[in-house]
């Protein structure tokens, strides 16, 4: 039986966290960089513990104004310190509530940058390792950060269920109409190819080769709850286990 982890970025101010949490096996909790505070982190951690979901920290550039989706001109030491502060904010609350931090997934512009920028990729890897070298780091496929992290941390390669890819493994910009997949049937066919054959289908019908450990559905995709319910139903029919 095949297994796949389903993850979702939560505690970002969306209205559906309580409905999404039972449908996933890992969550990534915003920790103050692009959104969030102790209250929102605590609420998300309680939900995750209730549903036995792996809990990750979702740090970003310290830029709530742009929701962490804009490259920030920031000194590297300052960036590393803020990332560690964000991750530790989640870790502290999890441990206070009797759980354990499972992974780290950078957010937004930082996530995209470390796919190609060696200096920032190394910074992120070092920040995570300095907190706990047993933590898993979620990484994009065929990325600089994956190559740097593989000798220092456990990594899970992440695919996106609801986002189209470019030929260089980057995501189609959200400024374009074709950036996000919305129809649940289309999302399933897209993800099933990732999980069953290790392929990403591009819009020109070409394919990228990639094996994934975890698949993300974004909580701010309008019908994310519907998509996740459908994925779980279809995966069960295909004998693919979640988690």
mmCIF file of N, CA and C in Angstrom, residues 79-140:
data_model
loop_
_atom_site.group_PDB
_atom_site.id
_atom_site.type_symbol
_atom_site.label_atom_id
_atom_site.label_comp_id
_atom_site.label_asym_id
_atom_site.label_seq_id
_atom_site.Cartn_x
_atom_site.Cartn_y
_atom_site.Cartn_z
ATOM 1 N N UNK A 79 17.667 37.867 9.693
ATOM 2 C CA UNK A 79 16.737 36.875 9.155
ATOM 3 C C UNK A 79 16.838 35.564 9.919
ATOM 4 N N UNK A 80 18.067 35.114 10.167
ATOM 5 C CA UNK A 80 18.244 33.862 10.897
ATOM 6 C C UNK A 80 17.650 33.952 12.298
ATOM 7 N N UNK A 81 17.868 35.062 12.969
ATOM 8 C CA UNK A 81 17.337 35.229 14.324
ATOM 9 C C UNK A 81 15.819 35.233 14.344
ATOM 10 N N UNK A 82 15.208 35.915 13.364
ATOM 11 C CA UNK A 82 13.741 35.948 13.366
ATOM 12 C C UNK A 82 13.156 34.588 13.027
ATOM 13 N N UNK A 83 13.817 33.833 12.155
ATOM 14 C CA UNK A 83 13.334 32.488 11.842
ATOM 15 C C UNK A 83 13.391 31.590 13.074
ATOM 16 N N UNK A 84 14.492 31.664 13.810
ATOM 17 C CA UNK A 84 14.612 30.854 15.016
ATOM 18 C C UNK A 84 13.578 31.270 16.063
ATOM 19 N N UNK A 85 13.347 32.564 16.185
ATOM 20 C CA UNK A 85 12.338 33.051 17.137
ATOM 21 C C UNK A 85 10.960 32.526 16.771
ATOM 22 N N UNK A 86 10.637 32.560 15.482
ATOM 23 C CA UNK A 86 9.334 32.066 15.036
ATOM 24 C C UNK A 86 9.168 30.569 15.294
ATOM 25 N N UNK A 87 10.179 29.804 14.930
ATOM 26 C CA UNK A 87 10.098 28.351 15.131
ATOM 27 C C UNK A 87 9.988 28.014 16.614
ATOM 28 N N UNK A 88 10.778 28.685 17.432
ATOM 29 C CA UNK A 88 10.744 28.418 18.873
ATOM 30 C C UNK A 88 9.416 28.815 19.500
ATOM 31 N N UNK A 89 8.738 29.822 18.933
ATOM 32 C CA UNK A 89 7.426 30.203 19.451
ATOM 33 C C UNK A 89 6.447 29.044 19.328
ATOM 34 N N UNK A 90 6.492 28.353 18.189
ATOM 35 C CA UNK A 90 5.618 27.187 17.994
ATOM 36 C C UNK A 90 6.083 26.025 18.859
ATOM 37 N N UNK A 91 7.364 25.768 18.858
ATOM 38 C CA UNK A 91 7.921 24.640 19.623
ATOM 39 C C UNK A 91 7.578 24.762 21.107
ATOM 40 N N UNK A 92 7.705 25.951 21.650
ATOM 41 C CA UNK A 92 7.434 26.163 23.073
ATOM 42 C C UNK A 92 5.982 25.873 23.413
ATOM 43 N N UNK A 93 5.073 26.353 22.591
ATOM 44 C CA UNK A 93 3.644 26.142 22.846
ATOM 45 C C UNK A 93 3.280 24.676 22.686
ATOM 46 N N UNK A 94 3.818 24.026 21.662
ATOM 47 C CA UNK A 94 3.548 22.594 21.475
ATOM 48 C C UNK A 94 3.978 21.799 22.704
ATOM 49 N N UNK A 95 5.181 22.053 23.164
ATOM 50 C CA UNK A 95 5.701 21.277 24.294
ATOM 51 C C UNK A 95 4.933 21.581 25.569
ATOM 52 N N UNK A 96 4.491 22.828 25.735
ATOM 53 C CA UNK A 96 3.670 23.168 26.903
ATOM 54 C C UNK A 96 2.358 22.397 26.909
ATOM 55 N N UNK A 97 1.851 22.091 25.710
ATOM 56 C CA UNK A 97 0.579 21.386 25.592
ATOM 57 C C UNK A 97 0.758 19.874 25.456
ATOM 58 N N UNK A 98 1.995 19.413 25.585
ATOM 59 C CA UNK A 98 2.252 17.975 25.624
ATOM 60 C C UNK A 98 2.595 17.333 24.294
ATOM 61 N N UNK A 99 2.873 18.139 23.284
ATOM 62 C CA UNK A 99 3.222 17.589 21.983
ATOM 63 C C UNK A 99 4.679 17.799 21.633
ATOM 64 N N UNK A 100 5.013 17.562 20.363
ATOM 65 C CA UNK A 100 6.387 17.699 19.903
ATOM 66 C C UNK A 100 6.389 18.281 18.496
ATOM 67 N N UNK A 101 7.288 19.226 18.270
ATOM 68 C CA UNK A 101 7.433 19.805 16.940
ATOM 69 C C UNK A 101 7.997 18.749 15.993
ATOM 70 N N UNK A 102 7.349 18.599 14.847
ATOM 71 C CA UNK A 102 7.680 17.537 13.901
ATOM 72 C C UNK A 102 8.531 18.037 12.732
ATOM 73 N N UNK A 103 8.226 19.235 12.228
ATOM 74 C CA UNK A 103 8.898 19.703 11.016
ATOM 75 C C UNK A 103 8.866 21.217 10.908
ATOM 76 N N UNK A 104 9.584 21.714 9.924
ATOM 77 C CA UNK A 104 9.588 23.135 9.594
ATOM 78 C C UNK A 104 9.365 23.268 8.091
ATOM 79 N N UNK A 105 8.481 24.179 7.720
ATOM 80 C CA UNK A 105 8.254 24.491 6.307
ATOM 81 C C UNK A 105 8.292 26.006 6.126
ATOM 82 N N UNK A 106 9.332 26.538 5.495
ATOM 83 C CA UNK A 106 9.356 27.981 5.232
ATOM 84 C C UNK A 106 8.159 28.401 4.372
ATOM 85 N N UNK A 107 7.823 29.675 4.476
ATOM 86 C CA UNK A 107 6.619 30.200 3.828
ATOM 87 C C UNK A 107 6.950 31.170 2.695
ATOM 88 N N UNK A 108 6.077 31.181 1.700
ATOM 89 C CA UNK A 108 6.011 32.258 0.720
ATOM 90 C C UNK A 108 7.293 32.545 -0.040
ATOM 91 N N UNK A 109 7.671 33.824 -0.047
ATOM 92 C CA UNK A 109 8.837 34.253 -0.821
ATOM 93 C C UNK A 109 10.108 33.557 -0.349
ATOM 94 N N UNK A 110 10.241 33.335 0.942
ATOM 95 C CA UNK A 110 11.438 32.676 1.460
ATOM 96 C C UNK A 110 11.526 31.241 0.951
ATOM 97 N N UNK A 111 10.397 30.535 0.947
ATOM 98 C CA UNK A 111 10.347 29.157 0.435
ATOM 99 C C UNK A 111 10.800 29.119 -1.018
ATOM 100 N N UNK A 112 10.307 30.064 -1.804
ATOM 101 C CA UNK A 112 10.682 30.110 -3.217
ATOM 102 C C UNK A 112 12.153 30.473 -3.402
ATOM 103 N N UNK A 113 12.659 31.382 -2.580
ATOM 104 C CA UNK A 113 14.055 31.812 -2.713
ATOM 105 C C UNK A 113 15.047 30.702 -2.399
ATOM 106 N N UNK A 114 14.787 29.948 -1.335
ATOM 107 C CA UNK A 114 15.761 28.936 -0.940
ATOM 108 C C UNK A 114 15.805 27.757 -1.902
ATOM 109 N N UNK A 115 14.880 27.738 -2.845
ATOM 110 C CA UNK A 115 14.954 26.733 -3.898
ATOM 111 C C UNK A 115 16.124 27.015 -4.828
ATOM 112 N N UNK A 116 16.578 28.291 -4.870
ATOM 113 C CA UNK A 116 17.623 28.677 -5.821
ATOM 114 C C UNK A 116 18.800 29.418 -5.187
ATOM 115 N N UNK A 117 18.574 30.043 -4.033
ATOM 116 C CA UNK A 117 19.593 30.892 -3.399
ATOM 117 C C UNK A 117 20.365 30.082 -2.361
ATOM 118 N N UNK A 118 21.638 29.791 -2.654
ATOM 119 C CA UNK A 118 22.436 28.925 -1.773
ATOM 120 C C UNK A 118 22.660 29.554 -0.404
ATOM 121 N N UNK A 119 22.923 30.848 -0.358
ATOM 122 C CA UNK A 119 23.212 31.505 0.910
ATOM 123 C C UNK A 119 22.018 31.452 1.847
ATOM 124 N N UNK A 120 20.848 31.767 1.345
ATOM 125 C CA UNK A 120 19.659 31.740 2.195
ATOM 126 C C UNK A 120 19.216 30.312 2.502
ATOM 127 N N UNK A 121 19.433 29.408 1.563
ATOM 128 C CA UNK A 121 19.116 28.006 1.829
ATOM 129 C C UNK A 121 19.954 27.474 2.984
ATOM 130 N N UNK A 122 21.248 27.798 2.961
ATOM 131 C CA UNK A 122 22.138 27.357 4.038
ATOM 132 C C UNK A 122 21.730 27.976 5.374
ATOM 133 N N UNK A 123 21.310 29.231 5.343
ATOM 134 C CA UNK A 123 20.864 29.926 6.547
ATOM 135 C C UNK A 123 19.660 29.220 7.167
ATOM 136 N N UNK A 124 18.692 28.862 6.331
ATOM 137 C CA UNK A 124 17.490 28.182 6.828
ATOM 138 C C UNK A 124 17.845 26.826 7.415
ATOM 139 N N UNK A 125 18.667 26.069 6.713
ATOM 140 C CA UNK A 125 19.074 24.752 7.202
ATOM 141 C C UNK A 125 19.787 24.878 8.546
ATOM 142 N N UNK A 126 20.686 25.820 8.660
ATOM 143 C CA UNK A 126 21.424 26.005 9.911
ATOM 144 C C UNK A 126 20.500 26.440 11.045
ATOM 145 N N UNK A 127 19.540 27.312 10.757
ATOM 146 C CA UNK A 127 18.606 27.768 11.786
ATOM 147 C C UNK A 127 17.801 26.599 12.338
ATOM 148 N N UNK A 128 17.330 25.737 11.451
ATOM 149 C CA UNK A 128 16.542 24.575 11.888
ATOM 150 C C UNK A 128 17.420 23.611 12.682
ATOM 151 N N UNK A 129 18.613 23.348 12.173
ATOM 152 C CA UNK A 129 19.505 22.399 12.842
ATOM 153 C C UNK A 129 19.904 22.875 14.233
ATOM 154 N N UNK A 130 20.098 24.178 14.373
ATOM 155 C CA UNK A 130 20.482 24.727 15.676
ATOM 156 C C UNK A 130 19.373 24.572 16.712
ATOM 157 N N UNK A 131 18.141 24.493 16.265
ATOM 158 C CA UNK A 131 17.024 24.286 17.195
ATOM 159 C C UNK A 131 16.881 22.808 17.537
ATOM 160 N N UNK A 132 16.898 21.948 16.512
ATOM 161 C CA UNK A 132 16.769 20.508 16.751
ATOM 162 C C UNK A 132 17.104 19.781 15.455
ATOM 163 N N UNK A 133 18.209 19.074 15.445
ATOM 164 C CA UNK A 133 18.644 18.411 14.219
ATOM 165 C C UNK A 133 17.770 17.219 13.852
ATOM 166 N N UNK A 134 16.827 16.857 14.717
ATOM 167 C CA UNK A 134 15.888 15.780 14.402
ATOM 168 C C UNK A 134 14.668 16.282 13.635
ATOM 169 N N UNK A 135 14.515 17.593 13.536
ATOM 170 C CA UNK A 135 13.375 18.140 12.811
ATOM 171 C C UNK A 135 13.470 17.816 11.328
ATOM 172 N N UNK A 136 12.311 17.631 10.705
ATOM 173 C CA UNK A 136 12.224 17.424 9.264
ATOM 174 C C UNK A 136 12.047 18.784 8.598
ATOM 175 N N UNK A 137 12.730 18.991 7.491
ATOM 176 C CA UNK A 137 12.568 20.219 6.729
ATOM 177 C C UNK A 137 11.835 19.902 5.431
ATOM 178 N N UNK A 138 10.694 20.557 5.217
ATOM 179 C CA UNK A 138 9.964 20.409 3.961
ATOM 180 C C UNK A 138 10.677 21.235 2.887
ATOM 181 N N UNK A 139 10.955 20.618 1.743
ATOM 182 C CA UNK A 139 11.737 21.284 0.689
ATOM 183 C C UNK A 139 11.069 21.095 -0.667
ATOM 184 N N UNK A 140 11.268 22.068 -1.579
ATOM 185 C CA UNK A 140 10.801 21.872 -2.952
ATOM 186 C C UNK A 140 11.665 20.835 -3.658
#
